[in-house]
Coordinates of C-alpha atoms in Angstrom, one line a residue:
Chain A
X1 CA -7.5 18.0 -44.8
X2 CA -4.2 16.6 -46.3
X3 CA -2.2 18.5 -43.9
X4 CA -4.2 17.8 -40.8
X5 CA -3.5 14.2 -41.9
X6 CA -0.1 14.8 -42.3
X7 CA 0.2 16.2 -38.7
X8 CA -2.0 13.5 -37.4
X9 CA 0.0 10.7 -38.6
X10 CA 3.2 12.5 -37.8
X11 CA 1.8 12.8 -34.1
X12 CA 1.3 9.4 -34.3
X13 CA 4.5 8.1 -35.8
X14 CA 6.4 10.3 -33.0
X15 CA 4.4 8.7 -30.0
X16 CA 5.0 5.3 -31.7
X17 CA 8.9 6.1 -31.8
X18 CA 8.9 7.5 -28.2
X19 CA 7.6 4.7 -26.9
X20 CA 9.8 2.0 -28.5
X21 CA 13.0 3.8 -27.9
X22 CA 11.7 3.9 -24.0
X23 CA 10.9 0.3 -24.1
X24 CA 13.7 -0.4 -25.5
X25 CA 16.5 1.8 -23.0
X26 CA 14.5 0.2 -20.0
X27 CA 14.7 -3.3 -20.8
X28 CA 18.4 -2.7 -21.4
X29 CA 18.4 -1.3 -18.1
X30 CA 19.6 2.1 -18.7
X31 CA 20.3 4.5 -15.8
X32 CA 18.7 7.2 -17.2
X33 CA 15.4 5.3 -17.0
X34 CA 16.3 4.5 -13.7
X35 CA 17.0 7.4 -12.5
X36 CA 13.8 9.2 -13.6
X37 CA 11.7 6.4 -11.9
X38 CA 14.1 6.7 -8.8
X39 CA 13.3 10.6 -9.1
X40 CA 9.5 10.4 -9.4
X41 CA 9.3 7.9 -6.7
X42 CA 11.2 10.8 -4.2
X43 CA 8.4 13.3 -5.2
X44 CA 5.4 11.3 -5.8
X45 CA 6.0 9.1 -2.4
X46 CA 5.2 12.0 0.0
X47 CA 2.0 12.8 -2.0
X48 CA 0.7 9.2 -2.3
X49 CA 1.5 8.8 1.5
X50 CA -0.7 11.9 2.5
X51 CA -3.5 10.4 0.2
X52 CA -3.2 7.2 1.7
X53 CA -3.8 8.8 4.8
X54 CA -6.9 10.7 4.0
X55 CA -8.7 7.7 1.7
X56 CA -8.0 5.0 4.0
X57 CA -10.8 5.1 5.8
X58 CA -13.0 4.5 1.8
X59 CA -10.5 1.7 1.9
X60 CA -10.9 0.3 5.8
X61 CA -15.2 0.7 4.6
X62 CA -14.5 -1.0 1.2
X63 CA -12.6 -3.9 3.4
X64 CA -15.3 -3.8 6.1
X65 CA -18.3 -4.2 3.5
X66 CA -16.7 -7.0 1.6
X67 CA -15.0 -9.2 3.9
X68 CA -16.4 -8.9 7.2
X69 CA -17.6 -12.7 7.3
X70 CA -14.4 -14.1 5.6
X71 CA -12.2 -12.0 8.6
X72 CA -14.3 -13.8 11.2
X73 CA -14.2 -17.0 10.0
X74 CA -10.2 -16.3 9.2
X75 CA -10.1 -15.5 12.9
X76 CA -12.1 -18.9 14.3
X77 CA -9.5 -21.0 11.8
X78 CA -6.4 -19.4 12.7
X79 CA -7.6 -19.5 16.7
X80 CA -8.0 -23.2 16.1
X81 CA -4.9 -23.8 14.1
X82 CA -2.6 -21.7 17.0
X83 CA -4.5 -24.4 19.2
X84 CA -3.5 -27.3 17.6
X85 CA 0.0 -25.6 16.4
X86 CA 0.9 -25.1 20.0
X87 CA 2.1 -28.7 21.3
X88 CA 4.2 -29.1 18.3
X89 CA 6.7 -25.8 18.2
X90 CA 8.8 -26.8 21.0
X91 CA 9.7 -30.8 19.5
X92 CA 9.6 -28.8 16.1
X93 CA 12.1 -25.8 17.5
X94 CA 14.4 -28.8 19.4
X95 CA 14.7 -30.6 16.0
X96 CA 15.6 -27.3 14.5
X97 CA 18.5 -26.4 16.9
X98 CA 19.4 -29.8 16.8
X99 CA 19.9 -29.9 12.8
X100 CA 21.5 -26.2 13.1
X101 CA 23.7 -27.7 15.4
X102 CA 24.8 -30.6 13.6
X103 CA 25.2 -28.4 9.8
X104 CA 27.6 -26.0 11.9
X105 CA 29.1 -28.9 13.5
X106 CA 29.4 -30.3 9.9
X107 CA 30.8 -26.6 8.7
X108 CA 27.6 -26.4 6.3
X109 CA 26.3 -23.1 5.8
X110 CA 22.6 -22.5 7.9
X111 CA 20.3 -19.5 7.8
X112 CA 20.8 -18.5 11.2
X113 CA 24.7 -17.3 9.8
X114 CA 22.7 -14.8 7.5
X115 CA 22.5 -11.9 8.4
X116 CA 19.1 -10.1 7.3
X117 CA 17.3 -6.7 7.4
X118 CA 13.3 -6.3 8.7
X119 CA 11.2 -3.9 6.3
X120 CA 7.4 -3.4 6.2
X121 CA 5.1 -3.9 3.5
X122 CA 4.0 -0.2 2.6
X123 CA 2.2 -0.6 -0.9
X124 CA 1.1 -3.1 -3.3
X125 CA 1.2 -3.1 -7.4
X126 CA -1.5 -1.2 -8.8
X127 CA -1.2 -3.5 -11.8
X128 CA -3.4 -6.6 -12.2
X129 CA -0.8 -8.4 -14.3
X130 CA 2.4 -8.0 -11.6
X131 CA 2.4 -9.3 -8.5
X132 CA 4.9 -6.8 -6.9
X133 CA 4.5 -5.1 -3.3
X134 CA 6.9 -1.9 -2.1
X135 CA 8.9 -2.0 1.2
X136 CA 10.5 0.7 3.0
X137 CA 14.0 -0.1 3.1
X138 CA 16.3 -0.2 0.1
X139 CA 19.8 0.3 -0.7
X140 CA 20.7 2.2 2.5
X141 CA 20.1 -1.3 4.1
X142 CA 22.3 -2.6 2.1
X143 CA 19.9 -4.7 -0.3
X144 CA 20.6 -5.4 -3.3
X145 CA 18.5 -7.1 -6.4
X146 CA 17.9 -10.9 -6.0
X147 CA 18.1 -11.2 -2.8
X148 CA 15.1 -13.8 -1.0
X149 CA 12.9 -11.9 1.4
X150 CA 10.9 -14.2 4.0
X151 CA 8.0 -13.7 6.3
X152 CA 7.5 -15.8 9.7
X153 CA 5.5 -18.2 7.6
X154 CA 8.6 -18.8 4.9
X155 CA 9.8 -17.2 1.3
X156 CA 7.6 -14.6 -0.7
X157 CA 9.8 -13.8 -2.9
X158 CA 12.6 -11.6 -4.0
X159 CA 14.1 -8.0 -4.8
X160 CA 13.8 -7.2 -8.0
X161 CA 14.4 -2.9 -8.2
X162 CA 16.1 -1.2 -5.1
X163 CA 16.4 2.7 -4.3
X164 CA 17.3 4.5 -1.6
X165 CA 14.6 4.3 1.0
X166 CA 12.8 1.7 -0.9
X167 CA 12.3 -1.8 -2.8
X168 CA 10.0 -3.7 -4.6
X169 CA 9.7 -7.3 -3.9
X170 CA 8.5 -9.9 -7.1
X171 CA 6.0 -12.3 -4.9
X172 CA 6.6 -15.7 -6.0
X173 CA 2.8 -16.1 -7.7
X174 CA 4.6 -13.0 -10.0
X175 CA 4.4 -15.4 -13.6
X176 CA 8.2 -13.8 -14.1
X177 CA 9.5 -15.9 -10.7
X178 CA 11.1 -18.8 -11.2
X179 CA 13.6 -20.7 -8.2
X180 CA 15.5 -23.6 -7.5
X181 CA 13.5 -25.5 -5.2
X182 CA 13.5 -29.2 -3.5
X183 CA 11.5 -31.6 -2.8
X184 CA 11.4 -33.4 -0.1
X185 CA 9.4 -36.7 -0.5
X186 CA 7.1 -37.8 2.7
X187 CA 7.1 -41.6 3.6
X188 CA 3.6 -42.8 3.1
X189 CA 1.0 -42.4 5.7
X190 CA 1.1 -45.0 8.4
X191 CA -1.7 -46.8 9.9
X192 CA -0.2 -47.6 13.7
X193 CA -2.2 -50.9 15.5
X194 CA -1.7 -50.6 19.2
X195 CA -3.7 -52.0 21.9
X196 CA -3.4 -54.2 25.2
X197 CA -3.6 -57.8 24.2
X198 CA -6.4 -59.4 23.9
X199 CA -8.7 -56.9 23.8
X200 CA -11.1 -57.2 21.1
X201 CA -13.4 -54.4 19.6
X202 CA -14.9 -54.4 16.5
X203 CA -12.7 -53.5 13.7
X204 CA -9.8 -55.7 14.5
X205 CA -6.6 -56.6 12.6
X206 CA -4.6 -59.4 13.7
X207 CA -0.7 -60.1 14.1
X208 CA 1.1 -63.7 14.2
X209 CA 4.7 -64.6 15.4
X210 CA 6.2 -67.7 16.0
X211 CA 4.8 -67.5 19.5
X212 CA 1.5 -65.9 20.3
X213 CA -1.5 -64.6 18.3
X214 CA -2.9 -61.5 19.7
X215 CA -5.7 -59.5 18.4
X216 CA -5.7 -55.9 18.7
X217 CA -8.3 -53.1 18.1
X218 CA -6.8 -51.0 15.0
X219 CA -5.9 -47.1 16.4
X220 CA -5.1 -44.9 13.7
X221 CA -2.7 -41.8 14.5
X222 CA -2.9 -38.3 12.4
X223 CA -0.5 -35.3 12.9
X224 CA -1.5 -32.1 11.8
X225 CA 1.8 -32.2 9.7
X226 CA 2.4 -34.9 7.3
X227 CA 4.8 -37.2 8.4
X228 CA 5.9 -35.6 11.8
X229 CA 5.2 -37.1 14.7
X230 CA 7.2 -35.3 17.8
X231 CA 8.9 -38.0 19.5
X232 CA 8.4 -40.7 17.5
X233 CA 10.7 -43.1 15.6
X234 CA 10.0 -45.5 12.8
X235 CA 11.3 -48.7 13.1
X236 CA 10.5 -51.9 11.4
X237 CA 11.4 -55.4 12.1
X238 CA 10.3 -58.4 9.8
X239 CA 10.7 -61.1 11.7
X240 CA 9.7 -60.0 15.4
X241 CA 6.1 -59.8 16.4
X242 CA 5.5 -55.9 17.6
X243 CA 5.0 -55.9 21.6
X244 CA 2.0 -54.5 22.9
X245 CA 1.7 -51.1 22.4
X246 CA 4.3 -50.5 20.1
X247 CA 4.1 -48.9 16.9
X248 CA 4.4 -50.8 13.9
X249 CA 4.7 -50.0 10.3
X250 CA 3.8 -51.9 7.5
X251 CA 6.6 -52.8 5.2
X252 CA 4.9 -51.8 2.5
X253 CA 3.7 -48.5 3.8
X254 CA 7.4 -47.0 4.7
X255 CA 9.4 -45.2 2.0
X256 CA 12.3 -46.9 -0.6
X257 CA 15.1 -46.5 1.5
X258 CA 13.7 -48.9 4.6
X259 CA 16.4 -48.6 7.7
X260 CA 18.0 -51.5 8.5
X261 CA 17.3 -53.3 5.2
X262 CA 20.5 -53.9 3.3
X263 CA 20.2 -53.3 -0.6
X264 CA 23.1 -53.3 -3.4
X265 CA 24.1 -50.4 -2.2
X266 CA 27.3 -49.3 -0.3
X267 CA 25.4 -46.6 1.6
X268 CA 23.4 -47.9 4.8
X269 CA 20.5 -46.1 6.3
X270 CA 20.7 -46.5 10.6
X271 CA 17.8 -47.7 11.8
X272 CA 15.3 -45.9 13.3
X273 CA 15.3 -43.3 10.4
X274 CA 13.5 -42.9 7.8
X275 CA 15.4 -40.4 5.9
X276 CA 13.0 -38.2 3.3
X277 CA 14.2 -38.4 -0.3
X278 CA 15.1 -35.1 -2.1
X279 CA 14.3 -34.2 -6.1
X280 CA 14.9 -31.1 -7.4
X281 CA 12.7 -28.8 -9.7
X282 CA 12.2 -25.5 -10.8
X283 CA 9.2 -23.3 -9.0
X284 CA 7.8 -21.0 -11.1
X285 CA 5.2 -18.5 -10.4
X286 CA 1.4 -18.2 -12.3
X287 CA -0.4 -15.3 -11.3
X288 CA -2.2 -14.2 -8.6
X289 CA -5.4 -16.1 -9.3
X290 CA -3.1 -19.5 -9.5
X291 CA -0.6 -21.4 -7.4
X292 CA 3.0 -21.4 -8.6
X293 CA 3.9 -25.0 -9.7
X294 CA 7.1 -27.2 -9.8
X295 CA 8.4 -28.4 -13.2
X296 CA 11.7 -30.3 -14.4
X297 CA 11.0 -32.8 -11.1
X298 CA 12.7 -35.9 -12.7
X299 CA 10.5 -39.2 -12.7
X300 CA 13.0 -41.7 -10.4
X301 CA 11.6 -44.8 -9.4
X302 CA 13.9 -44.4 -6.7
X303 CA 12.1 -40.9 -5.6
X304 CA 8.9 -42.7 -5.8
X305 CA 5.4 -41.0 -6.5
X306 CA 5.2 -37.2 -4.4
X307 CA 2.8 -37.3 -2.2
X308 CA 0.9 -34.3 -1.1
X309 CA 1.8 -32.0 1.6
X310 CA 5.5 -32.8 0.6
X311 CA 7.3 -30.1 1.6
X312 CA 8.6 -27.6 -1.4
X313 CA 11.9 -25.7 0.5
X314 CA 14.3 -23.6 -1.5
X315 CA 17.3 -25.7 -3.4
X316 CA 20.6 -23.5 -3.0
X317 CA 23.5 -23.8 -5.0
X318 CA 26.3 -22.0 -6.2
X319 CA 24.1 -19.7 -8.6
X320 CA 20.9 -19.9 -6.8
X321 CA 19.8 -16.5 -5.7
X322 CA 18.3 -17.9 -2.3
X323 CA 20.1 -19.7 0.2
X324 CA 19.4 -23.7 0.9
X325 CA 16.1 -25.1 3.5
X326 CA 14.0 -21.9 3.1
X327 CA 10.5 -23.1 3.3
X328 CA 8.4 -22.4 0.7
X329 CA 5.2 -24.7 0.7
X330 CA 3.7 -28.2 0.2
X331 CA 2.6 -29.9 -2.7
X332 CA -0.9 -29.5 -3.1
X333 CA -1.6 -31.4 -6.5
X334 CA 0.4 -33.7 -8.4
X335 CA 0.0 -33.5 -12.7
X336 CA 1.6 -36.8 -14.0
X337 CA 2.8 -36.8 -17.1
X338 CA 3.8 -39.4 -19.5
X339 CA 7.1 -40.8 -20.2
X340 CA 9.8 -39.7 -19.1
X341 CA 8.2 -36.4 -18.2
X342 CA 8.1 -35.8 -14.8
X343 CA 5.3 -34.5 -12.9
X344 CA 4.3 -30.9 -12.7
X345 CA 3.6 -30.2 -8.6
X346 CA 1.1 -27.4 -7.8
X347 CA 2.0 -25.8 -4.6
X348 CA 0.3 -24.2 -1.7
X349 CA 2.7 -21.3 -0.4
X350 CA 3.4 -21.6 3.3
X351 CA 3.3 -17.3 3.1
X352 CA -0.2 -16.1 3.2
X353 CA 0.6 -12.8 0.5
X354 CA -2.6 -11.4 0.3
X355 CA -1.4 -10.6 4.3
X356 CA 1.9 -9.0 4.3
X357 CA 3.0 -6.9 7.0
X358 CA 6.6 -7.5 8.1
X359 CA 9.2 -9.1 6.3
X360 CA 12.9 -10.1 6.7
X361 CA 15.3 -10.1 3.8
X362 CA 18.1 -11.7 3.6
X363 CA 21.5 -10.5 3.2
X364 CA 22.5 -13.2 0.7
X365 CA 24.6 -13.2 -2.1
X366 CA 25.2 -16.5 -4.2
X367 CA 29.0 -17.4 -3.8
X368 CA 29.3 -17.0 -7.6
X369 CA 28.1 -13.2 -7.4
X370 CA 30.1 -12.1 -4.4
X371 CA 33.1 -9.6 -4.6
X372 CA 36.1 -11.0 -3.6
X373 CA 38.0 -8.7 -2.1
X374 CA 41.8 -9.0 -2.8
Chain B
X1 CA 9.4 34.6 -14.5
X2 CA 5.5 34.2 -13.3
X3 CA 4.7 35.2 -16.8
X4 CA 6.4 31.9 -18.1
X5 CA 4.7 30.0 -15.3
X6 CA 1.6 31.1 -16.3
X7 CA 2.1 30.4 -19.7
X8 CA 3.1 26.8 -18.9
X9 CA -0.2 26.4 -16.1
X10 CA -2.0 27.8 -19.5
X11 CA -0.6 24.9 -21.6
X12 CA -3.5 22.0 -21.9
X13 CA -1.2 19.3 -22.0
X14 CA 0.5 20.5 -18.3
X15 CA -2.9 20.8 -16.6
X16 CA -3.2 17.1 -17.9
X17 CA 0.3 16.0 -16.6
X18 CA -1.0 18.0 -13.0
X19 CA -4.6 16.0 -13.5
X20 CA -3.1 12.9 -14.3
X21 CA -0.9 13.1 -11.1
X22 CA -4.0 13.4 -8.8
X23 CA -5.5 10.4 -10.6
X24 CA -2.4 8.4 -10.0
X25 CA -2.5 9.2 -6.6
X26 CA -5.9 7.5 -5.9
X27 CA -5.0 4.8 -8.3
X28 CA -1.7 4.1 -6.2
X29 CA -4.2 4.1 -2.9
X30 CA -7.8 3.8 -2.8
X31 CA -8.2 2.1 -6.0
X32 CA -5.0 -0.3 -5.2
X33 CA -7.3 -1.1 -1.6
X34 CA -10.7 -1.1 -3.3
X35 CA -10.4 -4.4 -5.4
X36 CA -14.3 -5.9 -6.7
X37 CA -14.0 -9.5 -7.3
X38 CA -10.3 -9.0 -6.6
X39 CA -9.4 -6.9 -9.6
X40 CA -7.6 -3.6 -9.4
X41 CA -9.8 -0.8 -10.9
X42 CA -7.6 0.8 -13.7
X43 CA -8.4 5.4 -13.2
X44 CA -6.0 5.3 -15.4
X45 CA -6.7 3.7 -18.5
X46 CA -10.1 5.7 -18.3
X47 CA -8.5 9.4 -18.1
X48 CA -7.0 8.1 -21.1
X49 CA -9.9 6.6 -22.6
X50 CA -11.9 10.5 -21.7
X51 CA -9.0 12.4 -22.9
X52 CA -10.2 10.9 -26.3
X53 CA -13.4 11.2 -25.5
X54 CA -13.5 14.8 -24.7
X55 CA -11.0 16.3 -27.7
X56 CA -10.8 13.8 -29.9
X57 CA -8.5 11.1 -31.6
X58 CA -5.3 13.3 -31.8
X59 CA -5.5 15.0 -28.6
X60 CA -6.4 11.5 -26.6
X61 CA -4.1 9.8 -28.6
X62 CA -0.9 12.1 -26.9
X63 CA -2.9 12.4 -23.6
X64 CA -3.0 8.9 -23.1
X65 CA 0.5 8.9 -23.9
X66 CA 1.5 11.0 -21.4
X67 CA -0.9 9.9 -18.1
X68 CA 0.5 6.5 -19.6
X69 CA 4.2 7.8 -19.0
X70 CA 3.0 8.9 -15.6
X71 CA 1.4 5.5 -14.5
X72 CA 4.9 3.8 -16.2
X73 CA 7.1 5.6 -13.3
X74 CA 5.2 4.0 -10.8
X75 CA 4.6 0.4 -12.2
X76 CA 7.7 -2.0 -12.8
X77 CA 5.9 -2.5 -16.2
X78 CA 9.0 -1.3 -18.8
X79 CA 8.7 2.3 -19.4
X80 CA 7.0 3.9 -22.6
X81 CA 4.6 0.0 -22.1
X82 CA 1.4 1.7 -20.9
X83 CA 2.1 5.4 -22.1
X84 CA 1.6 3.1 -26.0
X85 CA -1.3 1.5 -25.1
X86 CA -2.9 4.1 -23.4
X87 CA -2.0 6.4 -26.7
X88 CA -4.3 3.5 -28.4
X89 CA -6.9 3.5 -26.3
X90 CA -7.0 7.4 -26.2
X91 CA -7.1 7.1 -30.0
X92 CA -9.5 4.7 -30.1
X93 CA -11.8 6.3 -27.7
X94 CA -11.2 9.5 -30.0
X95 CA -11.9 7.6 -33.0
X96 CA -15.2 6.4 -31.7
X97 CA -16.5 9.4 -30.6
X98 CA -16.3 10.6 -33.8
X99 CA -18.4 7.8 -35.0
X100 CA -21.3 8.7 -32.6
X101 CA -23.7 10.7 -34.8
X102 CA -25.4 12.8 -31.6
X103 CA -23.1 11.9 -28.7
X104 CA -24.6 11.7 -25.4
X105 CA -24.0 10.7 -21.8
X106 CA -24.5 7.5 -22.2
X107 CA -22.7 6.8 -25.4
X108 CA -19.6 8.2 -23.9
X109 CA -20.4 5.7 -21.4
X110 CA -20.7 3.3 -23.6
X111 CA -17.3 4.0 -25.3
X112 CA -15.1 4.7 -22.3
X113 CA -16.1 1.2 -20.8
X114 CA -15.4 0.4 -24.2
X115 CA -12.0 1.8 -25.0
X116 CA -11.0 0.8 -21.0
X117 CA -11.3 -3.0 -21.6
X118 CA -9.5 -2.8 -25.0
X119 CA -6.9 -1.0 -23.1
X120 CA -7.1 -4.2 -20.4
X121 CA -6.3 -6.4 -23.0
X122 CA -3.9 -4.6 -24.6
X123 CA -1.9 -4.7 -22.2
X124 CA -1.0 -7.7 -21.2
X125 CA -0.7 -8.4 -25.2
X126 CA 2.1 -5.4 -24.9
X127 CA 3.9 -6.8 -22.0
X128 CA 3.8 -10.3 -23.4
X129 CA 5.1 -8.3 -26.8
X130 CA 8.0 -7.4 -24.7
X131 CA 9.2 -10.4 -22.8
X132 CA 6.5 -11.1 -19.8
X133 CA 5.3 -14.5 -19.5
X134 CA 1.9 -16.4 -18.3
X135 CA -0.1 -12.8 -18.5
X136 CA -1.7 -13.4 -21.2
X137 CA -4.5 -16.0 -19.8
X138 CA -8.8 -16.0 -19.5
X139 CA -8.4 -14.0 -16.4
X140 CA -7.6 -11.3 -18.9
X141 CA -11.0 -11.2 -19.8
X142 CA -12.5 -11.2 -16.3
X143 CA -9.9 -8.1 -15.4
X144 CA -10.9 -6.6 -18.5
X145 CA -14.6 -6.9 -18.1
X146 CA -14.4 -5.7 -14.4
X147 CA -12.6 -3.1 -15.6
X148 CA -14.6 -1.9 -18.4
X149 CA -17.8 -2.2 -16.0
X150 CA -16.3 0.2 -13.0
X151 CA -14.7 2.8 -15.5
X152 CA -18.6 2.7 -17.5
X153 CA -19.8 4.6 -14.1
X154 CA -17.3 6.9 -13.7
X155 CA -16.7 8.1 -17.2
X156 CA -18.9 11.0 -17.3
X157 CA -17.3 12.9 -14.4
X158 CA -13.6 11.6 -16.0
X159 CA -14.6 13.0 -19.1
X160 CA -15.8 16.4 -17.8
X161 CA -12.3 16.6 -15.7
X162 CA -10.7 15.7 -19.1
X163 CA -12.6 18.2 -21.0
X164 CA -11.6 21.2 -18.5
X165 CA -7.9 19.9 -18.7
X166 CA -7.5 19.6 -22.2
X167 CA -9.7 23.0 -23.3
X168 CA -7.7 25.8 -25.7
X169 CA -5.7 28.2 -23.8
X170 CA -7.7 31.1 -25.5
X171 CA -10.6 29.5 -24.0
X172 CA -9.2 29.4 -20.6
X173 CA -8.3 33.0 -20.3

């Protein structure tokens, strides 16, 4: 009885040892650990394709079964939301081409001088606590870890382990993710009053100059996205009268830097902008269940309150491991805090990742990491 | 030369390495596509939980080490993570068994839905043990719950596959 306790605990002390001294090579990043993953992966791959083949049809069932009604009603939102999408790409493409214009005009660096590899989506984690998915291309590409990878919709993530034929992408709900990210402040929504003067209809608001009084019916103007309206500029004037028709803003309603106003300051805004104000934070991922949030956003009067549906896009920087303007999502909640804390943002990623198919990674390298050649 | 091989396809622990490998396979594809209130089923954890079951403390305790060691080459999990806790839960599963005056198919049941949510929760513990952040959360629970309820129904075949794997060369022959 002694001995088989001796053996027993002996057994157990050994697996005990084993696994520390595993734990321990890996998270030092030893190539031996490395190279047996990299190994299994060549001979279990093959196998785990020819299985997927023969049990995706219990999956396709399973899928079928469980969210038949959701697909459909996916399918009736996305029809209407391609709808409504479809008068606003071609201003939202010009204003695109325009700005790429003017950063390469301005020698800045844009994403269209990236170059970038497409890969497919062939496997998911089979972990609950990882949010990790496999794609088929991998160091023969030329990727390397850290670099951003980007569906049509924006970022998902990044590379975090590459072999030959093969990566794995960290999604950004992954808790472990963590970015450099900006925020770009929305003025505040605008009630526009139009109308032919005087017209009167029941809810009326009415505007004085020096002049005329005219009372106009109140007309409220929404844009699916916050704060874009193709076409239109913002101007403001405090001491005309707005001409029939025209759009006016109330002073109060337009963001801290007003165009045309003169402050303290030595920088001037022209008018007809209203230039967005950018705060930086840090995005960091919370599981699958949760969406990834924005700390360290610092609490500027200047920055005013973030609104929601301001858009999240990726920071850049010297270190950063994505490029700049990468869109990554819109504020869905704001968490003040108090004091000087700033608030913590919740956002909702513009990259649906329970749906990956395709995805395009980039070929970037922070200027700090890359190999000058001599 | 075939001698050797058959003295190594003779060997319990390689028939368990060879089961374990077909187990990963589904886990890596139908159970990664069949998720129930959006968790993962874990075939894993409860070949580790059976090899317990079906030989005891000692022997589960090194067979859930090694199908642990087999689901740590495909995860990005450090290696050696859930070969340890799947040595516990193997243990554990082992250790309860023993407990069971008349065992029957429903305690093993009982004890491999058991022994799979301990292994859920252990896991995360483990990972958080080694660096991971914001895993260790209520959801935990629910995963481990889930888990625990799916592995309950298939425990008796897992334990019979277990029990074949892991019988005494002797027997075998």
């Amino acid at each position: 009885m002694a001995d088989l306790s001796f053996t027993r605990r002996r057994a157990i002390l050994l697996l005990s040892l084993t696994s520390v001294i595993l734990i321990t090579m890996d998270l030092r990043g030893s190539s031996i650990i490395n190279f047996t993953r990299s190994a299994f992966g060549v001979v279990f791959r093959p196998i785990e394709s020819a299985t997927k083949v023969v049990t995706r049809p219990i999956g396709n069932a399973w899928n079928g079964m469980t969210h038949y009604n959701d697909v459909v009603k996916e399918n009736h939102r996305l029809n209407d939301l391609v709808a409504f999408s479809e008068g606003s790409t071609i201003s939202a493409i010009a204003s695109v081409r325009e700005a790429q214009e003017l950063l390469s005009l301005n020698g800045l660096p844009t994403l269209a001088g990236i170059a970038s590899c497409t890969a497919q989506v062939v496997g998911q984690s089979p972990s609950n606590f990882t949010q990790t998915v496999e794609i088929n291309r991998g160091s023969e590409c030329g990727l390397k870890v850290g670099m951003p990878v980007l569906n049509a919709a924006g970022m998902i993530g990044k590379i975090t382990d590459v072999y030959n034929k093969r990566s794995v992408v960290m999604l950004l709900t992954d808790p472990g993710y963590s970015l450099a990210v900006k925020i770009v402040n929305l003025p505040a929504p605008t009630t526009t009053t139009t109308g032919a003067p005087g017209a009167t209809v029941g809810d009326t608001t009415t505007t004085t100059s020096s002049t005329t009084t005219t009372t106009l019916p109140r007309v409220t103007t929404t844009t699916g996205i916050p704060g874009f309206v193709p076409g239109a500029t913002i101007a403001t004037s405090s001491t005309l009268a707005p001409l029939p028709g025209e759009v006016t803003v109330p002073a109060e309603d337009v963001g801290p830097n007003q165009p045309g106003k003169s402050t303290n300051s030595e920088i001037t805004v022209p008018p007809g902008l209203d230039v967005p104000l950018r705060e930086t934070g840090a995005l960091e991922g919370r599981g699958i269940s949760r969406n990834p949030i924005v700390r360290f956003v610092e609490n500027q009067p200047r920055f005013g309150a973030v609104r929601i549906g301001s858009p999240i896009i990726s920071a850049g920087g010297a270190t950063s491991l994505a490029p700049p303007d990468i869109v990554i999502g819109s504020v869905s909640r704001v968490v003040n805090r108090t004091g000087t804390l700033g608030p913590i943002l919740e956002v909702t990623l513009a990259a649906n990742l329970k749906n990956l198919n395709f995805v395009r990674i980039l070929l970037y390298q922070p200027s700090s990491e890359r190999v000058i050649a001599p | 030369m075939i001698e050797r091989l058959l003295l190594f396809a003779e060997n319990r622990y390689a028939r368990l390495v060879l089961v374990g490998l077909m187990v990963l396979t589904l886990q890596t594809t139908v159970f990664n596509d069949v998720r129930p209130f959006g968790v993962c089923l874990q075939v894993m954890v409860l070949l580790a939980a059976s090899a317990g079951l079906a030989r005891g403390s000692d022997v589960g305790a090194i067979g859930g080490f090694i199908i642990g060691l087999l689901y740590d080459l495909v995860l990005t999990t450090p290696m050696g993570l859930c070969a340890a806790v799947f040595a516990i839960v193997g243990y554990l599963a082992g250790v309860g068994q023993s407990l069971v005056y008349a065992p029957t198919w429903w305690t093993r049941m009982l004890l491999g839905s058991i022994a799979s949510a301990i292994g859920m929760i252990l896991l995360p513990i483990a990972s958080t043990v080694t660096g991971a952040t914001g895993i260790l959360n209520a959801h935990v629970l629910f995963v481990a719950l889930i888990v625990g309820l799916f592995n309950a129904v298939l425990s008796v075949p897992a334990e019979r596959l277990c029990r074949w794997a892991l019988t005494e060369p002797a027997a075998v022959r």
